[in-house]
PDB file of C-alpha atoms in Angstrom:
ATOM      1  CA  PHE A   1      45.879  26.486 -18.187  1.00 94.00           C
ATOM      2  CA  LYS A   2      43.940  24.272 -15.994  1.00 91.00           C
ATOM      3  CA  LEU A   3      40.234  23.170 -16.944  1.00 92.00           C
ATOM      4  CA  THR A   4      37.865  21.770 -14.262  1.00 88.00           C
ATOM      5  CA  ILE A   5      34.851  19.875 -15.290  1.00 92.00           C
ATOM      6  CA  ASN A   6      32.147  19.265 -12.671  1.00 92.00           C
ATOM      7  CA  PRO A   7      29.853  16.590 -12.942  1.00 94.00           C
ATOM      8  CA  ARG A   8      26.117  16.689 -13.746  1.00 95.00           C
ATOM      9  CA  PRO A   9      24.713  14.276 -11.225  1.00 96.00           C
ATOM     10  CA  THR A  10      21.993  11.670 -12.219  1.00 97.00           C
ATOM     11  CA  ALA A  11      18.742  10.665 -10.131  1.00 97.00           C
ATOM     12  CA  GLU A  12      16.353   7.725 -10.608  1.00 96.00           C
ATOM     13  CA  TRP A  13      14.057   5.666  -8.416  1.00 95.00           C
ATOM     14  CA  SER A  14      15.132   2.036  -8.228  1.00 92.00           C
ATOM     15  CA  GLU A  15      11.726   0.501  -8.659  1.00 87.00           C
ATOM     16  CA  THR A  16      10.778   0.253 -12.508  1.00 87.00           C
ATOM     17  CA  THR A  17       7.301  -1.068 -11.669  1.00 91.00           C
ATOM     18  CA  PRO A  18       4.699   0.063  -9.015  1.00 93.00           C
ATOM     19  CA  LEU A  19       5.483  -1.159  -5.607  1.00 93.00           C
ATOM     20  CA  GLU A  20       2.445  -3.348  -4.258  1.00 94.00           C
ATOM     21  CA  VAL A  21       2.323  -3.308  -0.523  1.00 93.00           C
ATOM     22  CA  CYS A  22      -0.146  -4.789   1.688  1.00 94.00           C
ATOM     23  CA  GLU A  23      -1.820  -2.849   4.395  1.00 93.00           C
ATOM     24  CA  HIS A  24      -0.079  -3.193   7.863  1.00 92.00           C
ATOM     25  CA  ASN A  25       3.164  -4.653   6.062  1.00 91.00           C
ATOM     26  CA  LEU A  26       6.375  -2.909   5.900  1.00 88.00           C
ATOM     27  CA  ASP A  27       8.440  -2.160   2.553  1.00 90.00           C
ATOM     28  CA  SER A  28      10.776   0.070   1.231  1.00 91.00           C
ATOM     29  CA  PHE A  29      12.012   1.589  -1.983  1.00 93.00           C
ATOM     30  CA  GLU A  30      15.405   3.399  -3.126  1.00 94.00           C
ATOM     31  CA  LEU A  31      16.504   6.725  -4.760  1.00 95.00           C
ATOM     32  CA  GLU A  32      19.980   6.321  -6.594  1.00 96.00           C
ATOM     33  CA  ILE A  33      22.057   9.484  -7.143  1.00 96.00           C
ATOM     34  CA  ALA A  34      24.934   8.864  -9.282  1.00 96.00           C
ATOM     35  CA  ASN A  35      27.755  10.844 -11.085  1.00 96.00           C
ATOM     36  CA  ALA A  36      28.190  13.020  -7.957  1.00 96.00           C
ATOM     37  CA  THR A  37      31.703  11.733  -6.891  1.00 96.00           C
ATOM     38  CA  VAL A  38      34.677  12.416  -8.978  1.00 93.00           C
ATOM     39  CA  GLY A  39      37.674  10.534  -7.508  1.00 93.00           C
ATOM     40  CA  ALA A  40      37.975  11.159  -3.901  1.00 93.00           C
ATOM     41  CA  THR A  41      35.736  14.291  -4.396  1.00 94.00           C
ATOM     42  CA  ASP A  42      32.071  14.273  -3.202  1.00 95.00           C
ATOM     43  CA  PHE A  43      29.772  17.074  -4.668  1.00 96.00           C
ATOM     44  CA  ASN A  44      26.803  18.391  -3.075  1.00 97.00           C
ATOM     45  CA  TRP A  45      23.598  17.799  -4.698  1.00 97.00           C
ATOM     46  CA  GLU A  46      19.794  18.601  -4.366  1.00 96.00           C
ATOM     47  CA  VAL A  47      16.920  16.523  -5.858  1.00 96.00           C
ATOM     48  CA  SER A  48      13.621  18.187  -6.179  1.00 94.00           C
ATOM     49  CA  PHE A  49      10.276  16.067  -6.376  1.00 92.00           C
ATOM     50  CA  SER A  50       6.571  16.219  -6.062  1.00 89.00           C
ATOM     51  CA  GLU A  51       4.035  13.993  -4.771  1.00 87.00           C
ATOM     52  CA  ILE A  52       0.600  13.330  -5.936  1.00 89.00           C
ATOM     53  CA  SER A  53      -1.432  10.967  -3.831  1.00 90.00           C
ATOM     54  CA  GLY A  54      -4.948   9.832  -2.929  1.00 91.00           C
ATOM     55  CA  ASN A  55      -6.275   7.390  -0.255  1.00 90.00           C
ATOM     56  CA  LEU A  56      -9.475   5.949   0.887  1.00 91.00           C
ATOM     57  CA  SER A  57     -10.085   9.046   3.376  1.00 88.00           C
ATOM     58  CA  SER A  58      -9.685  11.472   0.488  1.00 89.00           C
ATOM     59  CA  SER A  59     -12.129   9.413  -1.709  1.00 91.00           C
ATOM     60  CA  CYS A  60      -8.893   8.727  -3.739  1.00 92.00           C
ATOM     61  CA  ASN A  61      -8.499  12.230  -4.790  1.00 91.00           C
ATOM     62  CA  SER A  62      -5.317  14.286  -4.400  1.00 88.00           C
ATOM     63  CA  GLY A  63      -4.976  17.258  -2.023  1.00 73.00           C
ATOM     64  CA  SER A  64      -4.431  18.046   1.497  1.00 58.00           C
ATOM     65  CA  GLY A  65      -4.251  15.166   3.920  1.00 58.00           C
ATOM     66  CA  ALA A  66      -3.654  12.336   1.099  1.00 59.00           C
ATOM     67  CA  GLU A  67       0.020  12.624   1.168  1.00 64.00           C
ATOM     68  CA  GLY A  68       1.919   9.519   2.440  1.00 65.00           C
ATOM     69  CA  SER A  69       4.014   9.415   5.543  1.00 69.00           C
ATOM     70  CA  PHE A  70       7.402   8.235   4.200  1.00 79.00           C
ATOM     71  CA  VAL A  71      10.318   8.945   6.648  1.00 75.00           C
ATOM     72  CA  GLY A  72      12.756  11.130   4.978  1.00 76.00           C
ATOM     73  CA  LEU A  73      10.482  11.902   2.035  1.00 80.00           C
ATOM     74  CA  THR A  74       8.210  14.468   3.341  1.00 72.00           C
ATOM     75  CA  SER A  75       9.452  17.774   1.775  1.00 80.00           C
ATOM     76  CA  SER A  76      11.380  18.804  -1.478  1.00 83.00           C
ATOM     77  CA  PRO A  77      14.031  19.216  -2.310  1.00 90.00           C
ATOM     78  CA  LEU A  78      16.318  16.309  -0.621  1.00 92.00           C
ATOM     79  CA  SER A  79      20.053  17.185  -0.317  1.00 94.00           C
ATOM     80  CA  GLY A  80      23.286  15.114  -0.096  1.00 95.00           C
ATOM     81  CA  SER A  81      26.804  14.681  -1.069  1.00 96.00           C
ATOM     82  CA  GLY A  82      28.404  12.262  -3.350  1.00 96.00           C
ATOM     83  CA  ASP A  83      27.177   9.197  -5.110  1.00 97.00           C
ATOM     84  CA  SER A  84      24.219   7.975  -2.519  1.00 96.00           C
ATOM     85  CA  THR A  85      21.426   5.500  -2.311  1.00 96.00           C
ATOM     86  CA  LEU A  86      18.845   6.708  -0.045  1.00 94.00           C
ATOM     87  CA  LYS A  87      16.021   4.221   1.204  1.00 93.00           C
ATOM     88  CA  PHE A  88      12.657   5.102   2.226  1.00 91.00           C
ATOM     89  CA  TYR A  89      10.152   2.885   4.089  1.00 89.00           C
ATOM     90  CA  VAL A  90       6.626   2.445   3.658  1.00 88.00           C
ATOM     91  CA  ALA A  91       5.180   2.539   7.179  1.00 85.00           C
ATOM     92  CA  ASP A  92       2.830  -0.405   8.234  1.00 85.00           C
ATOM     93  CA  ASN A  93       0.069   2.300   9.418  1.00 86.00           C
ATOM     94  CA  LEU A  94      -0.079   3.771   5.885  1.00 87.00           C
ATOM     95  CA  GLU A  95      -3.526   4.077   4.675  1.00 89.00           C
ATOM     96  CA  PRO A  96      -4.653   2.059   1.487  1.00 93.00           C
ATOM     97  CA  GLY A  97      -4.130   4.364  -1.565  1.00 93.00           C
ATOM     98  CA  GLN A  98      -1.811   5.214  -4.310  1.00 93.00           C
ATOM     99  CA  TYR A  99       1.247   7.193  -3.550  1.00 92.00           C
ATOM    100  CA  THR A 100       3.180   8.782  -6.247  1.00 91.00           C
ATOM    101  CA  PHE A 101       6.396  10.550  -6.236  1.00 92.00           C
ATOM    102  CA  VAL A 102       7.970  12.236  -9.329  1.00 93.00           C
ATOM    103  CA  ILE A 103      11.583  13.614  -9.328  1.00 95.00           C
ATOM    104  CA  SER A 104      11.569  17.170 -11.183  1.00 95.00           C
ATOM    105  CA  SER A 105      15.215  17.865 -11.160  1.00 95.00           C
ATOM    106  CA  VAL A 106      18.609  17.023  -9.619  1.00 96.00           C
ATOM    107  CA  ILE A 107      21.537  19.782  -9.168  1.00 96.00           C
ATOM    108  CA  ASN A 108      25.057  19.647  -8.503  1.00 96.00           C
ATOM    109  CA  THR A 109      25.047  22.455  -5.542  1.00 95.00           C
ATOM    110  CA  THR A 110      28.612  22.615  -5.331  1.00 94.00           C
ATOM    111  CA  SER A 111      29.266  23.881  -8.742  1.00 91.00           C
ATOM    112  CA  THR A 112      25.730  24.902  -9.905  1.00 90.00           C
ATOM    113  CA  CYS A 113      25.463  22.093 -12.437  1.00 93.00           C
ATOM    114  CA  THR A 114      22.024  20.992 -13.406  1.00 95.00           C
ATOM    115  CA  GLY A 115      22.048  17.183 -13.597  1.00 95.00           C
ATOM    116  CA  ASN A 116      19.674  14.533 -15.548  1.00 94.00           C
ATOM    117  CA  VAL A 117      16.742  12.513 -14.143  1.00 95.00           C
ATOM    118  CA  ILE A 118      17.436   9.284 -15.901  1.00 91.00           C
ATOM    119  CA  GLY A 119      15.619   5.931 -15.922  1.00 87.00           C
ATOM    120  CA  ASN A 120      12.527   5.951 -13.800  1.00 90.00           C
ATOM    121  CA  ASP A 121      11.582   9.362 -12.659  1.00 94.00           C
ATOM    122  CA  THR A 122       8.243   8.224 -11.083  1.00 95.00           C
ATOM    123  CA  ILE A 123       7.711   5.806  -8.147  1.00 93.00           C
ATOM    124  CA  VAL A 124       4.125   4.664  -7.527  1.00 94.00           C
ATOM    125  CA  ILE A 125       3.441   2.773  -4.131  1.00 93.00           C
ATOM    126  CA  ASN A 126       0.089   1.059  -4.202  1.00 95.00           C
ATOM    127  CA  VAL A 127      -1.204   0.262  -0.647  1.00 94.00           C
ATOM    128  CA  ARG A 128      -3.850  -2.428  -0.813  1.00 95.00           C
ATOM    129  CA  PRO A 129      -6.519  -3.075   1.764  1.00 96.00           C
ATOM    130  CA  GLN A 130      -6.523  -5.886   4.284  1.00 95.00           C
ATOM    131  CA  PRO A 131     -10.026  -7.014   4.463  1.00 96.00           C
ATOM    132  CA  VAL A 132     -11.508  -7.490   8.021  1.00 96.00           C
ATOM    133  CA  ALA A 133     -14.026 -10.316   8.935  1.00 97.00           C
ATOM    134  CA  ALA A 134     -16.373 -10.097  11.821  1.00 97.00           C
ATOM    135  CA  ILE A 135     -19.142 -12.260  13.256  1.00 96.00           C
ATOM    136  CA  SER A 136     -22.336 -10.956  14.938  1.00 96.00           C
ATOM    137  CA  PRO A 137     -23.763 -12.143  17.017  1.00 95.00           C
ATOM    138  CA  LEU A 138     -21.003 -14.150  18.719  1.00 95.00           C
ATOM    139  CA  THR A 139     -23.475 -16.372  20.743  1.00 95.00           C
ATOM    140  CA  ALA A 140     -26.973 -17.920  20.435  1.00 94.00           C
ATOM    141  CA  SER A 141     -28.958 -20.070  22.635  1.00 95.00           C
ATOM    142  CA  ILE A 142     -31.740 -22.086  20.759  1.00 93.00           C
ATOM    143  CA  CYS A 143     -33.965 -25.050  21.193  1.00 93.00           C
ATOM    144  CA  GLU A 144     -33.468 -28.457  19.171  1.00 91.00           C
ATOM    145  CA  GLU A 145     -33.914 -28.275  15.479  1.00 91.00           C
ATOM    146  CA  ASP A 146     -34.081 -24.462  15.605  1.00 92.00           C
ATOM    147  CA  LYS A 147     -32.137 -22.766  12.835  1.00 94.00           C
ATOM    148  CA  PRO A 148     -30.788 -19.461  13.803  1.00 94.00           C
ATOM    149  CA  THR A 149     -28.788 -17.151  11.658  1.00 95.00           C
ATOM    150  CA  PHE A 150     -25.561 -14.953  12.124  1.00 96.00           C
ATOM    151  CA  ASN A 151     -23.708 -12.649   9.989  1.00 97.00           C
ATOM    152  CA  ILE A 152     -20.179 -12.253   8.714  1.00 96.00           C
ATOM    153  CA  GLN A 153     -19.483  -8.816   7.883  1.00 97.00           C
ATOM    154  CA  ILE A 154     -16.477  -8.025   5.578  1.00 97.00           C
ATOM    155  CA  THR A 155     -15.238  -4.349   5.652  1.00 97.00           C
ATOM    156  CA  ASN A 156     -12.214  -2.514   4.277  1.00 96.00           C
ATOM    157  CA  ALA A 157     -12.453  -4.220   0.933  1.00 96.00           C
ATOM    158  CA  ARG A 158     -12.221  -1.268  -1.521  1.00 95.00           C
ATOM    159  CA  TYR A 159      -9.137   0.348  -2.879  1.00 94.00           C
ATOM    160  CA  CYS A 160      -7.863   3.391  -4.859  1.00 94.00           C
ATOM    161  CA  PRO A 161      -7.051   2.123  -8.427  1.00 94.00           C
ATOM    162  CA  GLY A 162      -5.308   5.548  -9.168  1.00 92.00           C
ATOM    163  CA  VAL A 163      -5.179   8.848  -8.155  1.00 92.00           C
ATOM    164  CA  ASN A 164      -8.345  11.086  -8.661  1.00 93.00           C
ATOM    165  CA  SER A 165     -10.126   7.677  -9.774  1.00 93.00           C
ATOM    166  CA  ALA A 166     -12.957   6.304  -7.799  1.00 94.00           C
ATOM    167  CA  SER A 167     -12.391   3.575  -5.288  1.00 95.00           C
ATOM    168  CA  ILE A 168     -13.370   0.119  -6.605  1.00 96.00           C
ATOM    169  CA  ASP A 169     -14.015  -3.347  -4.811  1.00 97.00           C
ATOM    170  CA  ALA A 170     -11.087  -5.579  -3.793  1.00 96.00           C
ATOM    171  CA  GLN A 171     -11.660  -9.336  -4.116  1.00 96.00           C
ATOM    172  CA  TRP A 172     -11.390 -11.515  -1.121  1.00 97.00           C
ATOM    173  CA  THR A 173     -11.898 -14.997   0.054  1.00 96.00           C
ATOM    174  CA  LEU A 174     -12.895 -16.281   3.318  1.00 95.00           C
ATOM    175  CA  ASP A 175     -11.794 -19.680   4.633  1.00 94.00           C
ATOM    176  CA  PHE A 176     -13.351 -20.926   7.825  1.00 90.00           C
ATOM    177  CA  ASN A 177     -13.856 -24.018  10.229  1.00 92.00           C
ATOM    178  CA  ASP A 178     -17.473 -24.955  10.578  1.00 91.00           C
ATOM    179  CA  GLY A 179     -18.340 -26.536  13.954  1.00 91.00           C
ATOM    180  CA  VAL A 180     -22.137 -25.584  13.648  1.00 92.00           C
ATOM    181  CA  GLU A 181     -23.298 -27.340  10.637  1.00 92.00           C
ATOM    182  CA  SER A 182     -23.992 -24.179   8.615  1.00 92.00           C
ATOM    183  CA  ASN A 183     -25.491 -23.776   5.319  1.00 92.00           C
ATOM    184  CA  VAL A 184     -22.115 -22.530   3.934  1.00 92.00           C
ATOM    185  CA  THR A 185     -19.902 -25.673   2.957  1.00 88.00           C
ATOM    186  CA  THR A 186     -17.050 -23.871   0.691  1.00 91.00           C
ATOM    187  CA  THR A 187     -14.733 -21.077   0.791  1.00 94.00           C
ATOM    188  CA  ILE A 188     -16.687 -17.573   0.058  1.00 94.00           C
ATOM    189  CA  THR A 189     -15.236 -15.468  -2.707  1.00 96.00           C
ATOM    190  CA  LYS A 190     -16.545 -11.976  -3.451  1.00 96.00           C
ATOM    191  CA  ASN A 191     -15.834  -8.500  -4.102  1.00 96.00           C
ATOM    192  CA  GLY A 192     -16.013  -5.355  -1.954  1.00 96.00           C
ATOM    193  CA  ASN A 193     -17.614  -4.887   1.385  1.00 97.00           C
ATOM    194  CA  SER A 194     -20.351  -7.490   2.319  1.00 96.00           C
ATOM    195  CA  THR A 195     -22.472  -8.801   4.836  1.00 96.00           C
ATOM    196  CA  GLU A 196     -23.090 -12.862   4.471  1.00 95.00           C
ATOM    197  CA  VAL A 197     -25.849 -14.384   6.383  1.00 96.00           C
ATOM    198  CA  VAL A 198     -25.350 -17.798   7.675  1.00 95.00           C
ATOM    199  CA  THR A 199     -27.788 -20.354   8.826  1.00 95.00           C
ATOM    200  CA  ALA A 200     -26.199 -22.648  11.658  1.00 93.00           C
ATOM    201  CA  ASN A 201     -27.746 -26.185  12.412  1.00 92.00           C
ATOM    202  CA  SER A 202     -29.047 -26.456   8.885  1.00 90.00           C
ATOM    203  CA  LEU A 203     -28.959 -29.997   8.511  1.00 83.00           C
ATOM    204  CA  ALA A 204     -32.077 -31.991   8.336  1.00 81.00           C
ATOM    205  CA  PRO A 205     -33.758 -32.761  11.641  1.00 82.00           C
ATOM    206  CA  PRO A 206     -32.757 -33.594  14.329  1.00 83.00           C
ATOM    207  CA  GLY A 207     -29.826 -31.674  13.377  1.00 87.00           C
ATOM    208  CA  LEU A 208     -26.932 -30.961  16.030  1.00 90.00           C
ATOM    209  CA  ASN A 209     -27.048 -32.772  19.468  1.00 92.00           C
ATOM    210  CA  PRO A 210     -27.887 -30.839  22.408  1.00 92.00           C
ATOM    211  CA  GLY A 211     -24.495 -29.099  23.875  1.00 93.00           C
ATOM    212  CA  VAL A 212     -22.263 -26.275  22.984  1.00 94.00           C
ATOM    213  CA  HIS A 213     -20.821 -26.388  19.543  1.00 90.00           C
TER     214      HIS A 213
END
């Protein structure tokens, strides 16, 4: 009598907390497949998963066009052989949003044994926005003692707190070097998209000396 006991593979994400990624930065996460190798024998396996994601273009709602662009993690199921660690990369061009992957099953396809999803079955990737600051106009020509204004516009300062939730403001701080004696004397800290109106040459007369500042 010969008894062969085939393994039930296990699958889990390596991350136990949401992965926080800044826009335009690279990062990675891993999927661990275990109990798929017995001695020198590797067993084939399949892992099925689903994605529920939302980004700023989709108004944080799930649906077509909201899915993330993760190399190797674009369609279910994933397949392989033996104990494995699969690494997936967050692209630096991924739009701000929340990207969620949930493992639904893992199967030993060599012997048709259903495995177990253990530990962390869900991975959440939060891509946070990188605010953009722009000055307009870039130049001004004035007479002595005049006090021109210019704008500092902050954009891309909203993010998705969750899938199918309304976007909210992101907090930002703006540091600067002031060579025009403006009325802004400290770091600016605010939330969300904003336009800051700045007055130059704001000191008491006579103000700045003639020249380029």
